[in-house]
Each structure stands twice: as structure tokens, then as C-alpha cells.
């Protein structure tokens, strides 16, 4: 299965920065085999980035959507709008959305449905806080988030959802999960999926790790059996660094 490498630029880069990133990154990405790179820039860059990425294998993703199709929702952007801007993917349920914008599993589940209805592939983020890990409630948290966010999603639709295991304590902190912690969580997520959908679909589901991934630790994550890719924040902002992450040899 090809690995998927997702760049989450968060609230960073203007048009000039994005253009110079793509110019440098495109040169390196040509050499990358057996993996798919997805860049998720801020909304304001989507239309122009679609043009910049034309003719390359790099895919475009959004960092969020609102679940309504259209109407009086000032400041919001719908699934069909990001699709129209050229997105194939959307990140949903990121811990920063949960933490700073009070996004609940219920809201995220509505966004998941809307994204799927508009033929977007969903990258659904789940993960425990440090406090929850220390309380031994990691598995409970992952199970609740997964089941609630995938409520009303059909077995067929799950094929278009990748699960990103992102321990909150590892995001932007430089403290990545150990290989053992990631392996255990990914295995658990796959076992949960096998209860939600059929065994075959669960075995083929894409489960990716996110949290302080960089060019030095990427190989450790890619070696783990149930890790099918990574979601990268800080280290995806530099084209050379992200290219190194994308170039890691996958056996
Ligand atoms: C993220 O934003 O999803 C993320 C994993 O960030 P970082 O790589 O900076 O920890």
C-alpha cells in the first residue's frame, strides 16, 4: 500500500511563500516513489495552489470545512467550495479545532458526512491529551472519538476516510510518540474499525500518525506495520525538510 504524507500548513504562508515552496518541492518530489503527498494550505491559497500543482502528483487538501452546503454562515466555507477550489482531501477533527474552536465529535461527524457527500477524502484526526494518557484512558478516548465521528457513516463510505492518530501532547511539542505507543494505538484503531466495518475494509484502512514528525524520526514511524503514512505540521513548512520526509525509503 503506498504511504500517504500530508502537510498541514495550519495558519502559515502567503501566496509568495507558497509559490517558492512549490517550486523547490516539485523538483524533489519527482524522485519520490511509492508514496502520495498531500498539501493542506490555508483556504486563501487553494485556487492558486491548484494551478501551481497542475501536472504534478501532489494533491491538495483543506484544513477544515463547515457542514452546511451554503447560506447565512458568515465566515464559513463549505465542502463543495473547497472541492471547487481543487481539493481532494480535507482534514477534520484536528485537535487545534477541538481545543480552540470547541469542535465536538457531534459537529465533526456532520462535517465528515458533508465532506463525503461532496466526494472529498477525509483525514479524521483523533487523539488523547497527556492527562488522558496519564489516566490510562487513551483507548477509551480513541474509541469514543472514532465511534462518534463516524456515526451514520456507511461501510462503503469508510473507504474514503483515513484516520490520523494524533496524540495531542505530541503536536507541535517536539515530543513524538514512541514507536511502541504509535504501534499500540494504530493496532487498536484498526481493531475498532473491524467492528465498525468489514474485516477487509479495516485491514485496508489508511491509519496515519501525526505529532512532531520530522526528517530524523520519519523512518521509525514508517517501519511500523499499522502506520500507513504521516500528518506533518511544523516540519512540512520547509520544502527541503518535507521532501526528505516524503523521500524516506519505504520497504
Ligand atoms: C499537526 O498539525 O497535525 C501536527 C502533527 O503538527 P506537528 O507536526 O507540528 O506536531
CSV table of C-alpha atoms and ligand atoms in Angstrom, one decimal:
chain,number,residue,atom,x,y,z
A,1,UNK,CA,0.0,0.0,0.0
A,2,UNK,CA,1.5,3.4,-0.9
A,3,UNK,CA,2.2,5.6,2.1
A,4,UNK,CA,0.4,9.0,2.4
A,5,UNK,CA,2.3,12.0,3.6
A,6,UNK,CA,0.2,15.0,4.5
A,7,UNK,CA,1.5,18.6,5.0
A,8,UNK,CA,-0.7,20.6,7.4
A,9,UNK,CA,0.5,24.2,6.9
A,10,UNK,CA,-2.0,25.5,9.5
A,11,UNK,CA,-2.2,29.3,9.5
A,12,UNK,CA,1.1,29.8,7.7
A,13,UNK,CA,2.3,31.1,4.3
A,14,UNK,CA,1.1,33.8,1.9
A,15,UNK,CA,1.0,33.4,-1.9
A,16,UNK,CA,4.6,34.3,-2.4
A,17,UNK,CA,5.8,31.8,0.2
A,18,UNK,CA,3.6,29.1,-1.2
A,19,UNK,CA,4.9,29.6,-4.8
A,20,UNK,CA,8.5,29.4,-3.7
A,21,UNK,CA,7.8,26.2,-1.6
A,22,UNK,CA,6.1,24.5,-4.6
A,23,UNK,CA,8.9,25.4,-6.9
A,24,UNK,CA,11.5,23.9,-4.7
A,25,UNK,CA,9.4,20.9,-3.6
A,26,UNK,CA,8.3,19.9,-7.1
A,27,UNK,CA,11.9,19.3,-8.1
A,28,UNK,CA,12.4,16.9,-5.2
A,29,UNK,CA,9.0,15.2,-5.4
A,30,UNK,CA,9.8,13.8,-8.9
A,31,UNK,CA,12.2,11.3,-7.2
A,32,UNK,CA,9.7,10.1,-4.7
A,33,UNK,CA,8.3,6.6,-5.2
A,34,UNK,CA,5.6,4.6,-3.6
A,35,UNK,CA,4.0,7.4,-1.7
A,36,UNK,CA,1.5,10.2,-2.1
A,37,UNK,CA,2.0,13.8,-0.9
A,38,UNK,CA,-0.9,16.0,0.0
A,39,UNK,CA,-0.5,19.7,0.9
A,40,UNK,CA,-3.2,21.4,3.0
A,41,UNK,CA,-2.6,25.1,2.9
A,42,UNK,CA,-4.9,27.9,4.3
A,43,UNK,CA,-8.1,28.4,2.3
A,44,UNK,CA,-6.8,31.6,0.7
A,45,UNK,CA,-4.2,29.7,-1.2
A,46,UNK,CA,-6.3,26.8,-2.5
A,47,UNK,CA,-7.3,28.2,-6.0
A,48,UNK,CA,-3.7,29.3,-6.8
A,49,UNK,CA,-2.1,26.2,-5.4
A,50,UNK,CA,-4.4,24.1,-7.7
A,51,UNK,CA,-2.8,25.9,-10.6
A,52,UNK,CA,0.7,25.5,-9.2
A,53,UNK,CA,0.3,21.8,-8.7
A,54,UNK,CA,-1.1,21.1,-12.2
A,55,UNK,CA,0.9,18.4,-13.9
A,56,UNK,CA,2.4,17.0,-10.6
A,57,UNK,CA,1.3,14.1,-8.5
A,58,UNK,CA,1.0,16.3,-5.4
A,59,UNK,CA,-2.6,16.5,-4.1
A,60,UNK,CA,-4.4,19.4,-2.5
A,61,UNK,CA,-6.4,19.3,0.8
A,62,UNK,CA,-8.3,21.8,3.0
A,63,UNK,CA,-7.8,22.1,6.8
A,64,UNK,CA,-11.5,22.4,7.6
A,65,UNK,CA,-15.0,22.9,6.3
A,66,UNK,CA,-18.4,23.8,7.7
A,67,UNK,CA,-21.1,21.1,7.3
A,68,UNK,CA,-23.8,23.3,5.7
A,69,UNK,CA,-23.9,23.5,1.9
A,70,UNK,CA,-24.4,27.2,1.7
A,71,UNK,CA,-26.3,30.2,3.2
A,72,UNK,CA,-26.1,32.6,6.0
A,73,UNK,CA,-23.0,31.3,7.9
A,74,UNK,CA,-20.7,34.3,7.8
A,75,UNK,CA,-17.0,33.3,7.7
A,76,UNK,CA,-17.6,29.7,6.9
A,77,UNK,CA,-16.6,27.6,3.9
A,78,UNK,CA,-18.4,24.5,2.6
A,79,UNK,CA,-17.3,21.2,1.3
A,80,UNK,CA,-18.4,22.0,-2.2
A,81,UNK,CA,-16.4,25.2,-2.1
A,82,UNK,CA,-13.1,23.5,-1.2
A,83,UNK,CA,-13.9,20.8,-3.8
A,84,UNK,CA,-14.4,23.6,-6.4
A,85,UNK,CA,-11.1,25.1,-5.3
A,86,UNK,CA,-9.4,21.8,-6.3
A,87,UNK,CA,-9.2,19.9,-3.0
A,88,UNK,CA,-9.3,16.1,-3.0
A,89,UNK,CA,-8.8,15.9,0.8
A,90,UNK,CA,-10.0,17.6,3.9
A,91,UNK,CA,-8.6,17.4,7.5
A,92,UNK,CA,-11.4,17.2,10.1
A,93,UNK,CA,-11.3,17.0,13.8
A,94,UNK,CA,-7.8,18.4,14.3
A,95,UNK,CA,-7.1,18.8,18.0
A,96,UNK,CA,-6.5,22.6,17.4
A,97,UNK,CA,-10.1,22.8,16.1
A,98,UNK,CA,-11.3,20.8,19.1
A,99,UNK,CA,-9.3,22.9,21.6
A,100,UNK,CA,-9.5,26.5,20.3
A,101,UNK,CA,-12.9,26.3,18.4
A,102,UNK,CA,-14.7,23.9,20.8
A,103,UNK,CA,-15.4,21.4,18.0
A,104,UNK,CA,-17.3,18.4,19.4
A,105,UNK,CA,-17.4,14.9,18.0
A,106,UNK,CA,-21.1,15.6,17.0
A,107,UNK,CA,-20.1,18.6,14.9
A,108,UNK,CA,-17.1,16.8,13.4
A,109,UNK,CA,-19.5,13.9,12.4
A,110,UNK,CA,-21.7,16.4,10.5
A,111,UNK,CA,-18.6,17.7,8.7
A,112,UNK,CA,-17.5,14.1,7.9
A,113,UNK,CA,-20.9,13.5,6.3
A,114,UNK,CA,-20.8,16.7,4.3
A,115,UNK,CA,-17.3,16.1,3.0
A,116,UNK,CA,-18.1,12.5,1.9
A,117,UNK,CA,-21.3,13.8,0.2
A,118,UNK,CA,-19.1,16.1,-1.8
A,119,UNK,CA,-16.6,13.4,-2.8
A,120,UNK,CA,-13.8,14.7,-0.6
A,121,UNK,CA,-11.5,12.2,1.1
A,122,UNK,CA,-11.5,12.7,4.9
A,123,UNK,CA,-8.5,12.7,7.1
A,124,UNK,CA,-10.1,12.3,10.5
A,125,UNK,CA,-7.9,13.3,13.5
A,126,UNK,CA,-8.3,11.6,16.8
A,127,UNK,CA,-6.0,11.5,19.9
A,128,UNK,CA,-5.7,11.8,23.6
A,129,UNK,CA,-4.3,14.6,25.8
A,130,UNK,CA,-1.4,14.0,28.1
A,131,UNK,CA,-3.8,14.0,31.1
A,132,UNK,CA,-6.0,11.3,29.4
A,133,UNK,CA,-2.9,9.2,28.7
A,134,UNK,CA,-1.7,9.5,32.3
A,135,UNK,CA,-5.2,8.4,33.4
A,136,UNK,CA,-4.9,5.3,31.3
A,137,UNK,CA,-7.9,6.5,29.2
A,138,UNK,CA,-6.2,6.6,25.8
A,139,UNK,CA,-8.1,3.7,24.4
A,140,UNK,CA,-11.4,5.0,25.7
A,141,UNK,CA,-10.8,8.4,24.2
A,142,UNK,CA,-9.9,6.9,20.8
A,143,UNK,CA,-12.9,4.7,20.8
A,144,UNK,CA,-15.3,7.4,21.7
A,145,UNK,CA,-13.9,9.9,19.2
A,146,UNK,CA,-13.9,7.3,16.4
A,147,UNK,CA,-17.3,5.9,17.0
A,148,UNK,CA,-18.9,9.4,17.5
A,149,UNK,CA,-17.2,11.0,14.5
A,150,UNK,CA,-18.1,8.0,12.2
A,151,UNK,CA,-21.7,7.9,13.4
A,152,UNK,CA,-24.0,7.3,10.4
A,153,UNK,CA,-21.1,6.7,8.0
A,154,UNK,CA,-21.6,3.6,5.9
A,155,UNK,CA,-19.1,0.8,5.4
A,156,UNK,CA,-18.6,1.9,1.8
A,157,UNK,CA,-18.0,5.5,2.9
A,158,UNK,CA,-15.3,4.4,5.3
A,159,UNK,CA,-13.1,3.6,2.3
A,160,UNK,CA,-12.8,7.4,1.8
A,161,UNK,CA,-11.7,8.1,5.3
A,162,UNK,CA,-8.2,8.0,6.7
A,163,UNK,CA,-7.7,8.0,10.4
A,164,UNK,CA,-4.9,10.2,11.8
A,165,UNK,CA,-3.8,9.2,15.2
A,166,UNK,CA,-2.5,12.4,16.7
A,167,UNK,CA,-1.7,12.4,20.4
A,168,UNK,CA,-2.4,16.0,21.5
A,169,UNK,CA,0.7,16.1,23.7
A,170,UNK,CA,2.9,15.3,20.6
A,171,UNK,CA,1.5,18.1,18.3
A,172,UNK,CA,4.0,20.9,17.9
A,173,UNK,CA,5.8,20.0,21.0
A,174,UNK,CA,8.9,18.1,19.6
A,175,UNK,CA,7.8,15.1,21.8
A,176,UNK,CA,6.7,12.5,19.3
A,177,UNK,CA,5.1,9.3,20.4
A,178,UNK,CA,7.5,6.3,20.7
A,179,UNK,CA,7.2,3.6,18.1
A,180,UNK,CA,5.6,1.4,20.7
A,181,UNK,CA,3.0,4.0,21.6
A,182,UNK,CA,2.2,4.6,18.0
A,183,UNK,CA,2.1,0.9,17.1
A,184,UNK,CA,-0.3,0.1,20.0
A,185,UNK,CA,-2.7,3.0,19.2
A,186,UNK,CA,-2.7,2.1,15.4
A,187,UNK,CA,-3.4,-1.5,16.1
A,188,UNK,CA,-6.2,-0.6,18.5
A,189,UNK,CA,-7.7,1.8,15.9
A,190,UNK,CA,-7.6,-0.9,13.2
A,191,UNK,CA,-9.3,-3.3,15.6
A,192,UNK,CA,-12.0,-0.7,16.3
A,193,UNK,CA,-12.5,-0.3,12.5
A,194,UNK,CA,-13.0,-4.0,12.1
A,195,UNK,CA,-16.0,-3.7,14.4
A,196,UNK,CA,-17.4,-0.8,12.5
A,197,UNK,CA,-16.8,-2.1,9.0
A,198,UNK,CA,-15.9,-5.4,7.5
A,199,UNK,CA,-12.5,-7.0,8.2
A,200,UNK,CA,-11.2,-6.5,4.7
A,201,UNK,CA,-12.0,-2.8,4.8
A,202,UNK,CA,-10.5,-2.4,8.2
A,203,UNK,CA,-7.3,-4.2,7.1
A,204,UNK,CA,-7.1,-1.8,4.1
A,205,UNK,CA,-7.9,1.3,6.0
A,206,UNK,CA,-5.3,4.1,6.0
A,207,UNK,CA,-4.2,5.0,9.5
A,208,UNK,CA,-1.6,7.7,9.8
A,209,UNK,CA,0.5,9.1,12.6
A,210,UNK,CA,0.8,12.8,13.4
A,211,UNK,CA,2.8,14.6,16.2
A,212,UNK,CA,6.3,16.1,15.9
A,213,UNK,CA,7.2,14.0,12.8
A,214,UNK,CA,10.4,15.3,11.2
A,215,UNK,CA,13.2,14.2,8.8
A,216,UNK,CA,15.0,12.4,11.6
A,217,UNK,CA,12.2,10.3,13.1
A,218,UNK,CA,10.1,9.6,9.9
A,219,UNK,CA,11.8,6.2,9.2
A,220,UNK,CA,10.9,5.0,12.7
A,221,UNK,CA,7.2,5.6,12.0
A,222,UNK,CA,7.2,4.3,8.5
A,223,UNK,CA,8.6,0.9,9.7
A,224,UNK,CA,5.6,0.3,12.0
A,225,UNK,CA,3.2,-2.2,10.5
A,226,UNK,CA,-0.1,-0.4,11.0
A,227,UNK,CA,1.3,3.1,10.1
A,228,UNK,CA,0.3,3.9,6.6
A,229,UNK,CA,1.6,7.5,6.5
A,230,UNK,CA,2.1,10.7,8.5
A,231,UNK,CA,0.5,14.0,9.1
A,232,UNK,CA,3.1,16.7,9.4
A,233,UNK,CA,2.7,20.2,10.8
A,234,UNK,CA,5.9,22.2,11.6
A,235,UNK,CA,8.3,20.1,9.5
A,236,UNK,CA,6.1,20.5,6.4
A,237,UNK,CA,6.7,24.2,6.1
A,238,UNK,CA,10.2,23.9,4.7
A,239,UNK,CA,10.3,22.3,1.2
A,240,UNK,CA,13.6,20.5,1.7
A,241,UNK,CA,12.5,19.1,5.0
A,242,UNK,CA,9.2,17.9,3.7
A,243,UNK,CA,10.8,16.4,0.7
A,244,UNK,CA,13.2,14.5,2.9
A,245,UNK,CA,10.2,13.2,4.9
A,246,UNK,CA,8.5,12.2,1.6
A,247,UNK,CA,11.7,10.5,0.3
A,248,UNK,CA,12.1,8.1,3.2
A,249,UNK,CA,12.6,4.6,1.9
A,250,UNK,CA,9.5,2.5,2.4
A,251,UNK,CA,10.2,-1.2,2.4
B,1,LIG,C1,-0.4,18.6,13.1
B,1,LIG,O1,-0.6,19.8,13.0
B,1,LIG,O2,-1.3,17.8,12.8
B,1,LIG,C2,0.9,18.2,13.6
B,1,LIG,C3,1.1,16.9,13.7
B,1,LIG,O3,1.8,19.1,13.9
B,1,LIG,P1,3.4,18.9,14.2
B,1,LIG,O4,3.9,18.0,13.1
B,1,LIG,O5,4.0,20.3,14.1
B,1,LIG,O6,3.5,18.3,15.5
